[in-house]
Amino acid sequence: MAEEPPARGTLRSRLKESDGVGSGRWSLDLSGQYLAALPPELGDITELVVLDVSRNRLESFPASTSQLSALAELNAAHNILVQVPPEVHQMSMLACLNLSCNRLTSLPDEVTQLGLLRRLVLDMNKLTTLPEGISQLSSLEELNVGGNNLSYLPEGISKLTKLKRLCADSNVLTAFPGQVLQLSGLEELLLNHNRLSDLTDNLGQMTGLKTLRLNSNRIQTLPDSVLRLSQLEELDVQNNQLGALPLGVGTLPRLATLHVSNNPLVQPPPSVCGMGIEAIRRYQDDLASATTAVPHRLKVVLVGPAGGGKSTLVRALIGGNHKNDVVATHCADIVPWNSDDNVEFSLYDTSGRGVYQAWHSWMFTPDALYLLTFNLYDLDPESSQQDVEYWLDFLNAKVPGAPVCMVGTHTDEFTAALRAKKVARKCKDLSEMAQKWSQDRGRDIEAECEVIQGALAIKESTSKEPVHPLSGVGLSALQRRLKHLQKLKETRIQVWEEIVPVSATTMSGIPDLRACLVTAASNSTVFPSRPRMTSVPLSWLTLEKLLQQQPEFWMRREDCGRLAVQAGVPAEQVPQVLEHLQAVGSIVMITPHHGEEKVAPNPGRLLAFLCTLVNHDTEAWLKEESARFQNFSKVQYLEARSDLLQHGVMSHSMLCALTAKYTRTTQDQVDALELLRGLGLSYSVRKTPQRKDQNSNHKNSGNDWQHCFPVYCRDSLPSEVGMRWVPLPPVNTDQLEVGCHLPFCPPGLFSHLRVAAYRHLGTERVDWQTGVLTQVADRLLILQKNSTKDGSHITVASRACGEGRSSLWQVVLPVADILSQVLQCWPGLRHHLYVTCAHCLRKGVTNPHRFSGLLLLTTPPPGITLLDCPSTQGAQTVQAQLVYPPHRDPDQKMDSVLEVVATKLELRDWRRLGRTFGMTDAELDDIRYDFSDVHEQKYQLLWMWRRRRRSIATAKRLVSALKEIELHDLADAVRETLGYKPANQTAS
């Protein structure tokens, strides 16, 4: 509510000497008093020099204020003035006029008569034009017209020769104001948040410019003339459409601050720019010595069911003649191909046989183009729908957002007379199958989003919360799940509409497919987030050659860094070099479930090694007469073969025999086993004494070990499982079961989980193709995968009675945590974690109620010990301790903590914090690409850390990490949020 003007006699009592006693510069502060009018007596204080009436409710000035002839500074910001008060025109001594945050729609010509005005602030009004007479303000040093609706600046600005600072941000300027080029004394030019698309080539004329801010426009090119701005200290071009920075921008002598984030930069790459000006300078120096150009390069992965003609298609693409003796691919092949259009391809030809599919996912990388092949001749609209959906789900789970081109093969098998018509019909059928897949998956996600939105609406209402599938789930958990689902919907694989029909026999359609691939390699819209590079520093090429020469199957990033030093690549460029080499298929970066990223420097060699351990033709692969088994006795051979094919256990001697070409030394064997474990293919355990080979000569012989390959485990359920784990829990016994529903379960995921969790599952275990029964901490634990009509369910469960119930989470939760980590290896996979109702399990209910897995991240309501069993409409209850896990993080306000850190963390520090958490540069780049909002980038960093490192992602660890990078104030803010005193305060 507006207040009355100050009473007579009180105004002079408020006067102060603004520059100290004796200065004679009298000031009056009437700001922030919600005044609706100024007292008329104000004009009587003719000696007033400084007047502040900001943050009131003024619509006009009293006429008497025109008598303030000595007034030099007037601040009337944050009022509701719709025009400049006429009385201001009479204040001839004004040097500073601030009218920001009002409702001005125009600036009268009379203002231009204030010849002594040095600072004019008009931002956050509704101005659409400025008067041409502004040129008469010859003393003006600062002009701020930001936050208006200006579409151009008047020509008269070019005559403001004393102007040092011009702010015209947040307007609607579509063209760079060329008038400012005449202002040789201009030091700051702020044009943020406009609609500029081009900059003038004469930008270098402003040789005195120190600050240039152009962020949040539509600028595509930064002219080379910017290199002539020798006094430039700050350049901000964030949130534009820049693809490159001028060569030499890093050499500007005074440039200390350069902001270039959120641009589709190719050169320098974003990761280099993120390292600062010195890194850009080194990169550009290196680029200056690069080859004139490098060809476009593209990784192409061929996938699809067996018999789809992938291998013959590769032969046809590279120009070889098709022959009937082309054999089916064993696991996969990598074939280089240099097209006639100066494009280099790496063709990854994968086998469609089921036994190999669990081994393929490491080759699927986001920067590849995927050719999904189907035999058109055998295609049937009804029976083939499942195959089409399987492969689309497979790709979408591993590489969401990747481009997919569907290819129909074997067109030559149609009779010549009907070929064109039949091929067109089959292509249409295939296209409709893909469209149905897309519509169904989008509908499934929408349905879950509606459930979550319903839960959110209930929580936001003031009425009592009714029974709902997501009852009890925290607000923040619901919001994160909703955002995750929206991301899944937006980042699905991009299946191209056009089907390419081909025949490798007649070469029909092959030229069209070649043209399609060549276009994709050079078209930046195919991979909008990571455009193709046409020139790279010579040091990058040197590093690529060094990597290809390495004998290791995979390397740590630190090892790649040492090679980079040898090649002359600056340390800060290493992440970008590796990303580039993966995009072109030269290397593959692999992130095991534990998150320590590795690099396969020679994918072909890694693939050849893996091919020694898997084969669809076991008779030929494990043939006794093979030279590989020449040192085996008959008994040893039969036992080793039986153990592998019946129990999934490979003896150490057999592993060495199969991989002899690649494991010549003990260290080679160690590296190979680490690789297999990291890829989720096998784990190693010591033999029990009764199973040790009789020819073991010493205690620590390699033959003391055996290697378990889940993919080779028996299909049938072992009889002892049924005896030890009965279908229903015994009397007075409860079962804790955490599960995960997967509408689509990728091949190899369950095997990967068993490998990842082998330490928790122990060695005294029984394995079969779809499960493990083991004993952990004196309790039976069962891990199973069951297929149902709605997909697959992976469950981990244990049982106990009496006081033992409290320890069930200690047995189950570690495996459930590892399941969550393994699921992160499939970023596009939709899944639902849940906790099965213990009452339903005890009663053997066919469709037991499943509490949302979001409760696993929710603090149980205080005082709640029993929950209603929804399947009985509340007639029965289940103990809360069998639904909510014990709160492992002692900090009850972790969600609030993450929000505080995300809000206060400076943009320049978020990557440093991520590295402190142990996250890779690739992971950090993915966050930046996935989330354009800066706050959301910081929050997602913290959420990913908490989710992946759940057991150690505590507030204490967060405080420690912040202190490690010297963010002590933010660490104190975290402590205050938790209710602790800052570290520099002592208890009273």
PDB file of C-alpha atoms in Angstrom, residues 265-419:
ATOM      1  CA  LEU A 265      31.268 -25.873 -32.180  1.00  0.00           C
ATOM      2  CA  VAL A 266      33.443 -28.176 -34.236  1.00  0.00           C
ATOM      3  CA  GLN A 267      36.690 -26.221 -34.007  1.00  0.00           C
ATOM      4  CA  PRO A 268      37.766 -25.829 -31.322  1.00  0.00           C
ATOM      5  CA  PRO A 269      35.675 -28.678 -29.917  1.00  0.00           C
ATOM      6  CA  PRO A 270      33.540 -27.879 -26.855  1.00  0.00           C
ATOM      7  CA  SER A 271      35.750 -29.908 -24.536  1.00  0.00           C
ATOM      8  CA  VAL A 272      38.771 -27.818 -25.564  1.00  0.00           C
ATOM      9  CA  CYS A 273      36.846 -24.567 -25.131  1.00  0.00           C
ATOM     10  CA  GLY A 274      35.797 -25.708 -21.685  1.00  0.00           C
ATOM     11  CA  MET A 275      39.447 -25.813 -20.663  1.00  0.00           C
ATOM     12  CA  GLY A 276      39.962 -22.093 -21.197  1.00  0.00           C
ATOM     13  CA  ILE A 277      41.740 -19.665 -23.474  1.00  0.00           C
ATOM     14  CA  GLU A 278      45.183 -21.233 -23.136  1.00  0.00           C
ATOM     15  CA  ALA A 279      43.800 -24.586 -24.298  1.00  0.00           C
ATOM     16  CA  ILE A 280      42.132 -22.894 -27.288  1.00  0.00           C
ATOM     17  CA  ARG A 281      45.397 -21.172 -28.132  1.00  0.00           C
ATOM     18  CA  ARG A 282      47.325 -24.459 -28.116  1.00  0.00           C
ATOM     19  CA  TYR A 283      44.631 -26.207 -30.117  1.00  0.00           C
ATOM     20  CA  GLN A 284      44.605 -23.532 -32.794  1.00  0.00           C
ATOM     21  CA  ASP A 285      48.406 -23.472 -32.964  1.00  0.00           C
ATOM     22  CA  ASP A 286      48.295 -27.207 -33.538  1.00  0.00           C
ATOM     23  CA  LEU A 287      45.513 -26.878 -36.089  1.00  0.00           C
ATOM     24  CA  ALA A 288      47.610 -24.419 -38.070  1.00  0.00           C
ATOM     25  CA  SER A 289      50.006 -27.273 -38.851  1.00  0.00           C
ATOM     26  CA  ALA A 290      47.220 -29.736 -39.770  1.00  0.00           C
ATOM     27  CA  THR A 291      46.818 -31.319 -43.171  1.00  0.00           C
ATOM     28  CA  THR A 292      44.805 -29.209 -45.573  1.00  0.00           C
ATOM     29  CA  ALA A 293      41.808 -31.494 -45.131  1.00  0.00           C
ATOM     30  CA  VAL A 294      40.765 -34.941 -44.013  1.00  0.00           C
ATOM     31  CA  PRO A 295      38.004 -36.942 -45.652  1.00  0.00           C
ATOM     32  CA  HIS A 296      34.622 -37.334 -44.051  1.00  0.00           C
ATOM     33  CA  ARG A 297      34.645 -40.428 -41.888  1.00  0.00           C
ATOM     34  CA  LEU A 298      31.741 -42.453 -40.583  1.00  0.00           C
ATOM     35  CA  LYS A 299      31.195 -45.587 -38.544  1.00  0.00           C
ATOM     36  CA  VAL A 300      28.421 -47.781 -39.934  1.00  0.00           C
ATOM     37  CA  VAL A 301      27.085 -50.741 -37.948  1.00  0.00           C
ATOM     38  CA  LEU A 302      25.124 -53.423 -39.784  1.00  0.00           C
ATOM     39  CA  VAL A 303      22.615 -55.231 -37.570  1.00  0.00           C
ATOM     40  CA  GLY A 304      19.628 -57.476 -38.071  1.00  0.00           C
ATOM     41  CA  PRO A 305      18.484 -61.089 -37.906  1.00  0.00           C
ATOM     42  CA  ALA A 306      20.548 -63.967 -39.261  1.00  0.00           C
ATOM     43  CA  GLY A 307      20.036 -64.453 -42.977  1.00  0.00           C
ATOM     44  CA  GLY A 308      19.480 -60.764 -43.584  1.00  0.00           C
ATOM     45  CA  GLY A 309      22.377 -60.561 -46.016  1.00  0.00           C
ATOM     46  CA  LYS A 310      24.635 -58.243 -44.033  1.00  0.00           C
ATOM     47  CA  SER A 311      27.917 -59.862 -45.077  1.00  0.00           C
ATOM     48  CA  THR A 312      27.039 -59.978 -48.767  1.00  0.00           C
ATOM     49  CA  LEU A 313      25.835 -56.390 -48.508  1.00  0.00           C
ATOM     50  CA  VAL A 314      29.233 -55.335 -47.154  1.00  0.00           C
ATOM     51  CA  ARG A 315      30.908 -57.145 -50.046  1.00  0.00           C
ATOM     52  CA  ALA A 316      28.663 -55.333 -52.528  1.00  0.00           C
ATOM     53  CA  LEU A 317      29.183 -51.923 -50.920  1.00  0.00           C
ATOM     54  CA  ILE A 318      32.958 -52.053 -51.088  1.00  0.00           C
ATOM     55  CA  GLY A 319      32.819 -53.057 -54.749  1.00  0.00           C
ATOM     56  CA  GLY A 320      33.519 -56.783 -54.517  1.00  0.00           C
ATOM     57  CA  ASN A 321      31.621 -59.226 -56.659  1.00  0.00           C
ATOM     58  CA  HIS A 322      29.015 -61.241 -54.829  1.00  0.00           C
ATOM     59  CA  LYS A 323      29.786 -64.916 -54.633  1.00  0.00           C
ATOM     60  CA  ASN A 324      27.738 -67.741 -53.231  1.00  0.00           C
ATOM     61  CA  ASP A 325      30.659 -68.769 -51.050  1.00  0.00           C
ATOM     62  CA  VAL A 326      30.243 -65.782 -48.702  1.00  0.00           C
ATOM     63  CA  VAL A 327      29.941 -67.388 -45.274  1.00  0.00           C
ATOM     64  CA  ALA A 328      27.872 -66.135 -42.380  1.00  0.00           C
ATOM     65  CA  THR A 329      29.702 -63.736 -40.065  1.00  0.00           C
ATOM     66  CA  HIS A 330      31.329 -65.258 -36.996  1.00  0.00           C
ATOM     67  CA  CYS A 331      30.467 -62.820 -34.180  1.00  0.00           C
ATOM     68  CA  ALA A 332      31.411 -59.662 -36.123  1.00  0.00           C
ATOM     69  CA  ASP A 333      33.836 -58.220 -38.662  1.00  0.00           C
ATOM     70  CA  ILE A 334      35.217 -54.714 -39.111  1.00  0.00           C
ATOM     71  CA  VAL A 335      35.760 -53.776 -42.756  1.00  0.00           C
ATOM     72  CA  PRO A 336      37.312 -50.457 -43.886  1.00  0.00           C
ATOM     73  CA  TRP A 337      35.901 -48.919 -47.038  1.00  0.00           C
ATOM     74  CA  ASN A 338      37.060 -45.812 -48.902  1.00  0.00           C
ATOM     75  CA  SER A 339      34.329 -44.647 -51.242  1.00  0.00           C
ATOM     76  CA  ASP A 340      34.939 -42.803 -54.490  1.00  0.00           C
ATOM     77  CA  ASP A 341      33.448 -39.687 -52.894  1.00  0.00           C
ATOM     78  CA  ASN A 342      36.389 -39.082 -50.525  1.00  0.00           C
ATOM     79  CA  VAL A 343      34.584 -40.654 -47.580  1.00  0.00           C
ATOM     80  CA  GLU A 344      36.130 -43.254 -45.308  1.00  0.00           C
ATOM     81  CA  PHE A 345      33.829 -45.785 -43.660  1.00  0.00           C
ATOM     82  CA  SER A 346      34.357 -48.335 -40.914  1.00  0.00           C
ATOM     83  CA  LEU A 347      31.769 -51.044 -41.535  1.00  0.00           C
ATOM     84  CA  TYR A 348      30.954 -53.094 -38.433  1.00  0.00           C
ATOM     85  CA  ASP A 349      29.285 -56.256 -39.720  1.00  0.00           C
ATOM     86  CA  THR A 350      27.588 -58.033 -36.796  1.00  0.00           C
ATOM     87  CA  SER A 351      26.196 -61.544 -36.819  1.00  0.00           C
ATOM     88  CA  GLY A 352      22.473 -61.922 -36.244  1.00  0.00           C
ATOM     89  CA  ARG A 353      22.782 -65.257 -34.426  1.00  0.00           C
ATOM     90  CA  GLY A 354      21.472 -65.162 -30.876  1.00  0.00           C
ATOM     91  CA  VAL A 355      24.623 -66.557 -29.268  1.00  0.00           C
ATOM     92  CA  TYR A 356      26.605 -63.493 -30.404  1.00  0.00           C
ATOM     93  CA  GLN A 357      24.147 -60.733 -29.574  1.00  0.00           C
ATOM     94  CA  ALA A 358      25.170 -60.533 -25.914  1.00  0.00           C
ATOM     95  CA  TRP A 359      28.695 -59.750 -27.140  1.00  0.00           C
ATOM     96  CA  HIS A 360      27.745 -56.970 -29.553  1.00  0.00           C
ATOM     97  CA  SER A 361      26.542 -54.071 -27.446  1.00  0.00           C
ATOM     98  CA  TRP A 362      30.039 -52.690 -26.760  1.00  0.00           C
ATOM     99  CA  MET A 363      30.288 -51.903 -30.492  1.00  0.00           C
ATOM    100  CA  PHE A 364      27.122 -49.793 -30.432  1.00  0.00           C
ATOM    101  CA  THR A 365      28.194 -46.163 -30.033  1.00  0.00           C
ATOM    102  CA  PRO A 366      26.037 -43.029 -30.348  1.00  0.00           C
ATOM    103  CA  ASP A 367      27.937 -41.469 -33.260  1.00  0.00           C
ATOM    104  CA  ALA A 368      27.442 -44.377 -35.669  1.00  0.00           C
ATOM    105  CA  LEU A 369      24.881 -44.873 -38.415  1.00  0.00           C
ATOM    106  CA  TYR A 370      22.987 -48.156 -38.128  1.00  0.00           C
ATOM    107  CA  LEU A 371      21.894 -50.219 -41.122  1.00  0.00           C
ATOM    108  CA  LEU A 372      19.095 -52.519 -39.980  1.00  0.00           C
ATOM    109  CA  THR A 373      18.731 -55.242 -42.613  1.00  0.00           C
ATOM    110  CA  PHE A 374      15.828 -57.578 -43.262  1.00  0.00           C
ATOM    111  CA  ASN A 375      15.294 -60.189 -45.957  1.00  0.00           C
ATOM    112  CA  LEU A 376      12.462 -58.638 -47.955  1.00  0.00           C
ATOM    113  CA  TYR A 377      11.624 -61.907 -49.675  1.00  0.00           C
ATOM    114  CA  ASP A 378      10.933 -63.650 -46.349  1.00  0.00           C
ATOM    115  CA  LEU A 379       9.274 -60.637 -44.724  1.00  0.00           C
ATOM    116  CA  ASP A 380       5.736 -61.265 -43.497  1.00  0.00           C
ATOM    117  CA  PRO A 381       3.591 -58.435 -42.053  1.00  0.00           C
ATOM    118  CA  GLU A 382       2.343 -60.636 -39.201  1.00  0.00           C
ATOM    119  CA  SER A 383       5.215 -62.926 -38.258  1.00  0.00           C
ATOM    120  CA  SER A 384       7.998 -60.377 -38.844  1.00  0.00           C
ATOM    121  CA  GLN A 385       6.581 -57.631 -36.603  1.00  0.00           C
ATOM    122  CA  GLN A 386       8.193 -59.189 -33.538  1.00  0.00           C
ATOM    123  CA  ASP A 387      11.605 -59.350 -35.242  1.00  0.00           C
ATOM    124  CA  VAL A 388      11.402 -55.714 -36.325  1.00  0.00           C
ATOM    125  CA  GLU A 389      10.427 -54.573 -32.834  1.00  0.00           C
ATOM    126  CA  TYR A 390      13.181 -56.663 -31.243  1.00  0.00           C
ATOM    127  CA  TRP A 391      15.951 -55.014 -33.253  1.00  0.00           C
ATOM    128  CA  LEU A 392      14.526 -51.518 -32.908  1.00  0.00           C
ATOM    129  CA  ASP A 393      14.215 -52.042 -29.148  1.00  0.00           C
ATOM    130  CA  PHE A 394      17.769 -53.381 -29.027  1.00  0.00           C
ATOM    131  CA  LEU A 395      19.212 -50.312 -30.741  1.00  0.00           C
ATOM    132  CA  ASN A 396      16.999 -47.872 -28.868  1.00  0.00           C
ATOM    133  CA  ALA A 397      18.038 -49.328 -25.518  1.00  0.00           C
ATOM    134  CA  LYS A 398      21.754 -48.918 -26.202  1.00  0.00           C
ATOM    135  CA  VAL A 399      22.058 -45.882 -28.492  1.00  0.00           C
ATOM    136  CA  PRO A 400      18.953 -43.684 -28.125  1.00  0.00           C
ATOM    137  CA  GLY A 401      18.921 -40.873 -30.639  1.00  0.00           C
ATOM    138  CA  ALA A 402      21.130 -42.689 -33.163  1.00  0.00           C
ATOM    139  CA  PRO A 403      20.091 -42.649 -36.858  1.00  0.00           C
ATOM    140  CA  VAL A 404      18.807 -45.953 -38.268  1.00  0.00           C
ATOM    141  CA  CYS A 405      18.428 -46.730 -41.965  1.00  0.00           C
ATOM    142  CA  MET A 406      16.357 -49.822 -42.723  1.00  0.00           C
ATOM    143  CA  VAL A 407      17.577 -51.880 -45.678  1.00  0.00           C
ATOM    144  CA  GLY A 408      15.546 -54.566 -47.450  1.00  0.00           C
ATOM    145  CA  THR A 409      17.749 -57.250 -49.021  1.00  0.00           C
ATOM    146  CA  HIS A 410      17.335 -60.211 -51.413  1.00  0.00           C
ATOM    147  CA  THR A 411      15.150 -58.293 -53.859  1.00  0.00           C
ATOM    148  CA  ASP A 412      16.523 -60.487 -56.657  1.00  0.00           C
ATOM    149  CA  GLU A 413      14.588 -63.469 -55.295  1.00  0.00           C
ATOM    150  CA  PHE A 414      11.289 -62.049 -56.489  1.00  0.00           C
ATOM    151  CA  THR A 415      10.262 -63.051 -59.993  1.00  0.00           C
ATOM    152  CA  ALA A 416      11.241 -60.432 -62.539  1.00  0.00           C
ATOM    153  CA  ALA A 417       7.688 -59.760 -63.717  1.00  0.00           C
ATOM    154  CA  LEU A 418       6.401 -58.882 -60.250  1.00  0.00           C
ATOM    155  CA  ARG A 419       9.627 -57.643 -58.673  1.00  0.00           C
TER     156      ARG A 419
END
